Amino acid sequence: MYAVQKQLFPDQKTDTAKKHRSGTFVDNMKLPVHRWFRYSAGFSAEWVNALIIEIKEDKSDLLVFDPFAGSGTTLLAADYVDVKSIGIEAHPFVSKITHAKLSWSESLQNFSTKRDVILNDANEMTPESLNYPDLIHKCFNKDTLTKLDRLKRAWIKNNDESPSSSLSWLALTAVLRSTSSAGTAQWQYILPNKKKKVTSEPFEAFRNQIGLMIADMRLFQKFSKKNLGRLFQGDARKCPDVPDNCADLVITSPPYANNYDYADATRFEMSFWGEIQNWGDLHQAVRQYLIRSSSQHASKEKLILEEILQKNILKPIYNEISEVCHELAKERLLHGGKKHYHTMIAAYFYDMAKIWYEIKRICKNDAKLCFVIGDSAPYGVYVPVEKWLGKLAIAAGFKSYYFEKLRDRNIKWKNRKHRVPLHEGRLWIDT
Ligand SMILES: C[S@@+](CC[C@H](N)C(=O)[O-])C[C@H]1O[C@@H](n2cnc3c(N)ncnc32)[C@H](O)[C@@H]1O
C-alpha cells in the first residue's frame, strides 16, 4: 500500500461504508485539493485512487481517461500517484474550477504573493455601484456584497492568466456560499429565499481559503512533483484533442438520466462573476454543451421524439426505449409540470451511444472501463439505465458488461410521490 494513501486519506472507513459512498463526493470534502470546491455531482476520490493503484501494479506506464471529468476527482487521484491522465469536461464554469485545482503544483511563494496583492488592492478600493443580477442582491447583504465586489475588482486588476490567478479565482468562488445568507438545496441549487446564518466575512474567508489551499498544496507537492493531469474543455461525444488508442483505464461518472441540471448548480457563482444575467441565460452559457440529462434541456431544444428514436445508433435498444418513451409521453399529460422526460430519455441515450464510439476509439485493446451510474424513474416510469448503456457499449464494439450494485437510492424521486426502487453502482466494461 502506498504511503500516500495513509497521509492523504487518514480517515479510513470500514469497507462497507466506503463501498456505499464511493459514488458520492461527501468524503472528498476532507481531502486536500479535492475539498477546494464542493461539487455534489462528484464521486469518491479514495475509491478512484485505490483502483488506479491496483491497475498500476500490472501496468507501470498507465494513462487514465475521464470523459466526464467534473471537478477533477479522477485527474487529481491520478496525480496523487504520478499517473498520467486526460479529462474532458463540457461545463465551462466547472472546467475553470478543475483547471484551478490542477494548478496545485504552483509555487507557494507566487500564490501567497498574489493573495497579498489582491487583498491590498481590495482594501484600498473605494466602493462602486453594485451592478449585479437580482439573484446576487438577494443572496448577500449590502456590506458583504460591497466587500466581495472589491475583492473581485482587485482580482480582475491583477489577473495575468497565471496558475496563481486561477487559484485565487477559485478561492474567491469557493467563499461565495459561506459569505451568503442564501440556503443551498441538496443538489447545490441556490435558494435565495431560504435564509441561513452568514458564517464568514469576505476578506477573512478569502484569506482563510487561500491558507487552506496553500497547506493542501504543500502536502500534495511532498508526494508528487509534477501535475500530469490534462483537462480539455470540450464534448466527450467528439473529442479530437484526445488521441486514438491511448487510454488504459477509464474511470468516470456520466450525468445520470435523472433531471439534475448541472447548469443550475453553478447559477449562483456564474451570476456573481457576470457570466450570466439570469436563469434564462443558462442554456446558452452551459446546457447546450452537455449530455441531455435534464428536462429543461429537452424542452428548450423542442426535440421531436420520433426523430430521435429513429436514429441508427439507438437500434440496439429501439424496442425497449421506444416503449418507455411513449409511456412517458402519455404520463406527462397527467402531471401539472408536463415535463419533457420522454424526449429527455431518448436524447440522453442518443448522446450516450455516441460516447461509446468515441471511447472505443480512445481506448487501448486491453483497457479497463468503469462507469459509476444510477438508474432513474421519471414520473415513476422505470428506465434501466445500466442495461441500456451496456447494450449500447456492446454495439460500439466492446466485449461485455457487468453491473456491480453499490447502494439503493430513490431520494430524488420520492419527492415526486413514487416508490420505484432505484440503485447506483459501477458498470464495468470489457474491451
Ligand atoms: C457526474 S458528473 C462527474 C463528476 C466527477 N466524477 C467528479 O468527481 O467531479 C458528470 C459531468 O459530466 C459533465 N458533462 C456533461 N455533458 C458532457 C459532455 N458532453 N462532455 C463532457 N462532459 C460533460 C457535466 O458537466 C458533469 O460535470
XYZ file of C-alpha atoms and ligand atoms in Angstrom:
458
model
C 0.000 0.000 0.000
C 1.343 3.440 -0.906
C 2.324 5.745 1.950
C 0.463 8.445 0.128
C -2.826 6.735 0.859
C -2.301 6.892 4.607
C -1.353 10.557 4.618
C -3.921 11.740 2.144
C -6.784 9.527 3.283
C -6.325 9.497 7.057
C -9.969 8.869 7.938
C -10.224 5.217 6.878
C -13.798 3.884 6.996
C -14.976 0.284 7.055
C -15.117 -1.363 3.646
C -18.913 -1.468 3.573
C -19.322 2.192 4.459
C -16.757 3.155 1.838
C -18.378 0.982 -0.808
C -21.768 2.576 -0.233
C -20.313 6.029 -0.571
C -17.944 5.500 -3.457
C -20.472 7.115 -5.778
C -20.611 10.313 -3.732
C -18.451 13.385 -3.139
C -19.081 13.587 0.657
C -15.741 12.190 1.813
C -13.793 14.325 -0.661
C -14.564 17.383 1.478
C -11.934 16.126 3.926
C -9.278 15.567 1.263
C -6.578 18.006 0.233
C -7.246 19.827 -3.063
C -10.477 17.874 -3.712
C -12.129 19.935 -0.960
C -11.479 23.299 -2.587
C -14.934 23.292 -4.125
C -17.977 21.251 -3.153
C -19.271 19.527 -6.290
C -22.165 17.379 -5.242
C -22.140 15.551 -8.583
C -18.667 14.172 -7.868
C -17.624 10.694 -6.767
C -15.208 9.355 -4.147
C -11.539 10.154 -4.647
C -10.487 7.410 -2.288
C -12.136 4.737 -4.399
C -10.663 6.120 -7.636
C -7.251 6.259 -6.039
C -7.439 2.635 -4.881
C -8.493 1.487 -8.361
C -5.639 3.339 -10.056
C -3.127 1.859 -7.626
C -4.490 -1.644 -8.268
C -4.210 -1.322 -12.045
C -0.824 0.360 -11.785
C 0.573 -2.784 -10.187
C 0.169 -4.596 -13.523
C 0.871 -1.710 -15.857
C 3.526 0.790 -14.979
C 3.044 3.362 -17.761
C -0.638 3.910 -17.269
C -2.899 6.528 -18.851
C -6.240 7.160 -17.190
C -9.085 8.813 -19.101
C -12.175 10.526 -17.669
C -14.584 11.731 -20.378
C -16.792 13.449 -17.742
C -14.097 14.958 -15.563
C -16.362 17.248 -13.491
C -14.405 18.707 -10.593
C -11.353 16.628 -11.483
C -11.595 13.791 -8.942
C -10.084 11.211 -11.304
C -7.351 13.500 -12.594
C -6.304 14.517 -9.090
C -6.370 10.914 -7.856
C -4.047 10.039 -10.753
C -1.798 12.985 -9.889
C -1.539 11.697 -6.293
C 0.266 8.603 -7.547
C 2.155 10.077 -10.502
C -0.059 8.548 -13.162
C -0.823 10.380 -16.415
C -4.422 11.309 -17.061
C -6.660 13.111 -19.549
C -10.068 14.540 -18.785
C -12.856 16.156 -20.786
C -15.382 18.480 -19.200
C -18.033 20.341 -21.164
C -19.378 22.701 -18.489
C -17.359 25.918 -18.977
C -17.555 27.038 -15.332
C -16.827 23.594 -13.880
C -13.864 23.311 -16.275
C -12.452 26.521 -14.816
C -12.770 25.122 -11.300
C -10.987 21.933 -12.302
C -8.324 23.828 -14.184
C -7.608 25.763 -10.952
C -7.442 22.564 -8.877
C -4.963 21.104 -11.317
C -2.723 24.103 -10.613
C -1.780 22.550 -7.242
C 1.882 22.403 -8.316
C 2.164 26.222 -8.496
C 4.906 27.800 -6.395
C 3.570 28.574 -2.922
C 5.528 31.807 -2.955
C 3.818 33.024 -6.145
C 0.410 32.151 -4.790
C 0.902 33.924 -1.467
C 2.267 36.990 -3.246
C -0.834 37.021 -5.459
C -3.044 36.744 -2.349
C -1.293 39.711 -0.690
C -1.533 41.902 -3.779
C -5.240 41.151 -4.206
C -6.005 41.775 -0.532
C -4.014 45.032 -0.518
C -5.688 46.352 -3.646
C -9.124 45.291 -2.412
C -8.510 47.127 0.876
C -7.675 50.317 -0.947
C -10.527 50.189 -3.432
C -13.419 52.566 -2.970
C -16.939 51.108 -3.209
C -18.576 51.352 -6.616
C -22.187 50.845 -7.633
C -23.067 47.183 -7.339
C -24.078 46.089 -10.832
C -25.121 42.516 -10.193
C -28.068 40.351 -11.220
C -31.066 40.336 -8.844
C -30.145 36.861 -7.614
C -26.878 38.190 -6.179
C -28.594 41.120 -4.406
C -30.992 38.633 -2.825
C -28.168 36.396 -1.614
C -25.946 38.974 0.134
C -26.408 41.936 2.421
C -25.039 45.195 1.016
C -21.946 45.327 3.200
C -20.883 41.779 2.262
C -21.510 42.344 -1.437
C -19.503 45.570 -1.351
C -16.519 43.689 0.085
C -16.864 40.799 -2.376
C -17.067 43.315 -5.191
C -13.795 44.916 -4.052
C -12.128 41.504 -3.986
C -13.492 40.720 -7.423
C -12.265 44.012 -8.906
C -8.864 43.500 -7.285
C -8.710 40.002 -8.760
C -9.611 41.320 -12.244
C -6.998 44.062 -11.979
C -4.278 41.518 -11.135
C -5.349 38.674 -13.390
C -2.414 37.623 -15.542
C -3.775 34.188 -16.554
C -1.125 32.560 -14.319
C -1.779 29.487 -12.149
C -1.848 31.848 -9.145
C -4.595 33.886 -10.797
C -6.572 30.740 -11.459
C -6.088 29.565 -7.850
C -7.137 32.920 -6.368
C -10.181 32.996 -8.677
C -11.179 29.638 -7.200
C -10.548 30.878 -3.644
C -12.986 33.758 -4.162
C -15.503 31.495 -5.907
C -15.287 28.981 -3.053
C -16.182 31.513 -0.337
C -19.324 32.817 -2.014
C -21.607 30.248 -0.364
C -20.258 30.721 3.177
C -20.484 34.522 2.960
C -24.014 34.423 1.557
C -27.278 34.492 3.501
C -28.954 32.186 0.947
C -29.511 28.491 1.540
C -28.391 25.695 -0.750
C -30.623 22.797 -1.775
C -29.499 19.196 -1.827
C -28.106 19.407 -5.347
C -26.375 22.740 -4.892
C -29.181 24.766 -6.393
C -29.179 28.162 -4.708
C -32.228 29.060 -2.565
C -32.262 32.885 -2.215
C -35.499 32.865 -0.205
C -34.332 30.315 2.343
C -32.182 32.401 4.668
C -29.297 30.950 6.647
C -26.745 32.365 9.057
C -23.754 34.000 7.372
C -20.715 32.164 8.670
C -17.861 34.319 7.451
C -16.698 37.792 6.456
C -15.373 38.033 2.840
C -11.793 39.255 3.412
C -11.219 36.801 6.231
C -12.889 33.950 4.323
C -10.744 34.643 1.247
C -7.558 34.728 3.324
C -8.511 31.509 5.169
C -9.436 29.720 1.972
C -6.046 30.527 0.478
C -4.403 29.406 3.732
C -6.132 26.048 3.422
C -5.202 25.782 -0.255
C -1.546 26.516 0.455
C -1.467 23.875 3.207
C -3.010 21.331 0.813
C -0.584 22.236 -1.947
C 2.350 21.816 0.418
C 1.160 18.300 1.303
C 0.407 17.364 -2.306
C 3.768 18.649 -3.501
C 5.516 16.408 -0.975
C 4.275 13.352 -2.876
C 4.021 14.478 -6.415
C 6.319 16.897 -8.160
C 4.509 17.389 -11.422
C 0.947 17.827 -12.488
C 0.367 15.042 -15.044
C -3.374 15.530 -15.470
C -4.559 17.348 -18.602
C -8.027 18.755 -18.854
C -9.738 19.718 -22.102
C -12.871 21.804 -22.052
C -14.895 20.021 -24.701
C -17.523 17.482 -25.586
C -16.950 13.800 -24.809
C -19.187 12.874 -27.763
C -16.442 14.151 -30.061
C -13.090 14.986 -28.546
C -10.426 15.289 -31.262
C -7.875 16.553 -28.726
C -7.601 13.030 -27.297
C -5.509 10.681 -29.480
C -6.592 7.213 -30.689
C -5.674 4.131 -28.759
C -4.105 5.859 -25.738
C -6.159 5.033 -22.614
C -5.502 2.016 -20.377
C -8.151 2.797 -17.809
C -11.392 4.783 -17.980
C -12.828 5.878 -14.652
C -15.799 8.129 -14.956
C -19.310 9.024 -13.954
C -21.522 10.422 -16.699
C -24.557 12.585 -15.993
C -27.432 10.402 -14.760
C -30.750 10.450 -16.614
C -32.343 11.941 -13.513
C -33.095 15.560 -14.394
C -30.186 17.071 -12.468
C -29.453 20.429 -14.041
C -25.674 20.976 -13.987
C -26.160 24.477 -15.335
C -28.447 25.495 -12.461
C -25.971 24.088 -9.906
C -23.483 26.866 -10.725
C -26.045 29.635 -11.426
C -25.107 31.486 -8.240
C -21.350 31.548 -8.861
C -21.756 32.361 -12.566
C -24.082 35.249 -11.705
C -21.514 36.682 -9.311
C -18.792 36.601 -11.976
C -21.112 38.171 -14.577
C -21.140 35.091 -16.821
C -24.935 35.069 -16.850
C -27.544 37.693 -16.037
C -30.484 35.432 -15.294
C -31.727 31.853 -15.286
C -32.698 32.106 -18.960
C -29.022 32.580 -19.933
C -28.062 29.148 -18.589
C -28.970 27.270 -21.733
C -26.732 29.330 -23.990
C -23.921 29.575 -21.441
C -23.860 25.941 -20.291
C -26.644 23.497 -21.065
C -26.224 23.498 -24.843
C -22.818 21.818 -24.429
C -23.935 18.976 -22.162
C -25.422 15.498 -22.446
C -29.187 15.974 -22.414
C -29.947 14.650 -18.950
C -32.421 17.290 -17.773
C -35.953 18.002 -18.939
C -35.118 21.744 -19.111
C -32.602 20.870 -21.775
C -35.024 18.708 -23.760
C -37.873 21.240 -23.655
C -35.642 24.151 -24.660
C -34.428 22.276 -27.738
C -38.008 21.381 -28.754
C -36.983 17.810 -29.545
C -39.198 15.526 -31.604
C -39.389 12.065 -30.078
C -39.784 10.009 -33.265
C -36.855 11.743 -34.925
C -34.509 10.721 -32.117
C -35.856 7.197 -31.745
C -35.240 6.567 -35.457
C -31.510 7.228 -35.117
C -29.494 4.201 -36.232
C -27.271 4.354 -33.219
C -30.262 3.598 -30.949
C -31.221 0.433 -32.856
C -29.795 -1.985 -30.239
C -32.341 -0.748 -27.672
C -35.055 0.540 -30.009
C -37.962 -1.638 -28.844
C -37.346 -1.066 -25.141
C -36.603 2.658 -25.268
C -39.477 3.319 -27.631
C -41.929 1.675 -25.224
C -40.632 3.637 -22.229
C -40.561 6.983 -24.062
C -44.103 6.536 -25.366
C -45.289 5.689 -21.870
C -43.587 8.878 -20.622
C -45.229 10.882 -23.411
C -48.636 9.721 -22.121
C -47.730 10.062 -18.465
C -46.636 13.694 -18.754
C -50.155 14.740 -19.718
C -51.324 13.581 -16.263
C -48.897 15.886 -14.430
C -49.041 19.646 -13.860
C -45.462 20.336 -14.972
C -45.820 18.312 -18.217
C -42.088 17.739 -18.170
C -40.326 16.570 -21.311
C -38.955 13.346 -19.855
C -39.955 11.412 -22.971
C -37.567 13.387 -25.196
C -35.004 13.750 -22.406
C -34.643 9.961 -22.095
C -34.428 9.481 -25.873
C -31.844 12.261 -26.263
C -29.864 11.044 -23.246
C -29.323 7.581 -24.738
C -28.668 9.047 -28.173
C -25.894 11.197 -26.661
C -24.520 8.353 -24.558
C -24.471 5.987 -27.550
C -22.082 8.419 -29.259
C -19.877 8.430 -26.174
C -19.174 4.684 -26.502
C -17.883 5.045 -30.064
C -15.598 7.883 -29.045
C -14.304 5.990 -26.006
C -13.720 2.892 -28.125
C -11.520 4.992 -30.410
C -9.551 6.351 -27.448
C -9.092 3.070 -25.525
C -6.320 0.541 -25.998
C -7.368 -3.029 -26.857
C -6.917 -4.250 -23.288
C -8.320 -1.192 -21.491
C -10.499 -1.479 -18.412
C -13.574 0.745 -18.096
C -15.649 1.668 -15.089
C -18.698 3.944 -15.201
C -20.332 4.949 -11.908
C -24.007 5.216 -12.813
C -27.528 5.158 -11.391
C -30.881 4.244 -12.915
C -33.930 6.527 -12.880
C -37.713 6.615 -12.886
C -39.125 9.921 -14.122
C -42.852 10.158 -13.335
C -42.485 6.661 -11.843
C -41.628 5.064 -15.209
C -38.584 2.836 -14.750
C -35.552 3.382 -17.013
C -32.978 0.522 -16.831
C -30.014 2.797 -17.435
C -27.125 0.377 -16.897
C -28.701 -2.320 -19.075
C -29.248 0.047 -21.992
C -25.828 1.640 -21.608
C -24.305 -1.854 -21.552
C -26.102 -2.830 -24.766
C -25.017 0.370 -26.483
C -21.421 -0.273 -25.403
C -21.508 -3.735 -26.983
C -22.894 -2.236 -30.192
C -19.946 0.172 -30.251
C -17.520 -2.764 -30.213
C -16.917 -3.546 -26.534
C -16.957 -7.195 -25.486
C -19.159 -7.440 -22.402
C -20.543 -5.538 -19.438
C -21.220 -6.253 -15.801
C -23.060 -4.131 -13.229
C -21.886 -4.077 -9.614
C -24.583 -2.563 -7.407
C -23.311 -0.316 -4.606
C -26.375 1.155 -2.956
C -30.099 1.666 -3.155
C -31.477 5.119 -3.749
C -34.684 6.878 -4.621
C -34.237 10.120 -2.749
C -34.971 12.474 -5.583
C -37.997 10.741 -6.994
C -39.518 10.056 -3.567
C -40.394 13.765 -3.505
C -42.449 13.185 -6.630
C -44.595 10.597 -4.906
C -43.464 7.363 -6.414
C -41.889 4.346 -4.824
C -39.874 2.804 -7.656
C -36.706 1.385 -6.049
C -33.547 2.765 -7.627
C -29.894 1.913 -7.285
C -26.424 3.108 -8.092
C -23.265 1.177 -8.886
C -20.382 0.524 -11.219
C -20.823 -0.522 -14.805
C -17.682 -2.433 -15.791
C -16.992 -2.777 -19.486
C -14.606 -5.278 -21.044
C -12.739 -4.418 -24.213
C -21.463 13.015 -12.628
S -20.532 14.404 -13.112
C -18.883 13.832 -12.962
C -18.264 14.262 -11.671
C -16.828 13.839 -11.483
N -16.697 12.389 -11.427
C -16.300 14.447 -10.190
O -15.949 13.687 -9.268
O -16.301 15.674 -10.066
C -20.762 14.453 -14.845
C -20.026 15.600 -15.524
O -20.188 15.457 -16.933
C -20.184 16.774 -17.481
N -20.712 16.669 -18.863
C -21.990 16.705 -19.298
N -22.053 16.571 -20.630
C -20.770 16.435 -21.066
C -20.186 16.229 -22.349
N -20.929 16.157 -23.469
N -18.844 16.113 -22.428
C -18.065 16.187 -21.313
N -18.571 16.403 -20.076
C -19.902 16.519 -19.945
C -21.039 17.556 -16.507
O -20.831 18.936 -16.632
C -20.558 16.977 -15.171
O -19.532 17.757 -14.634
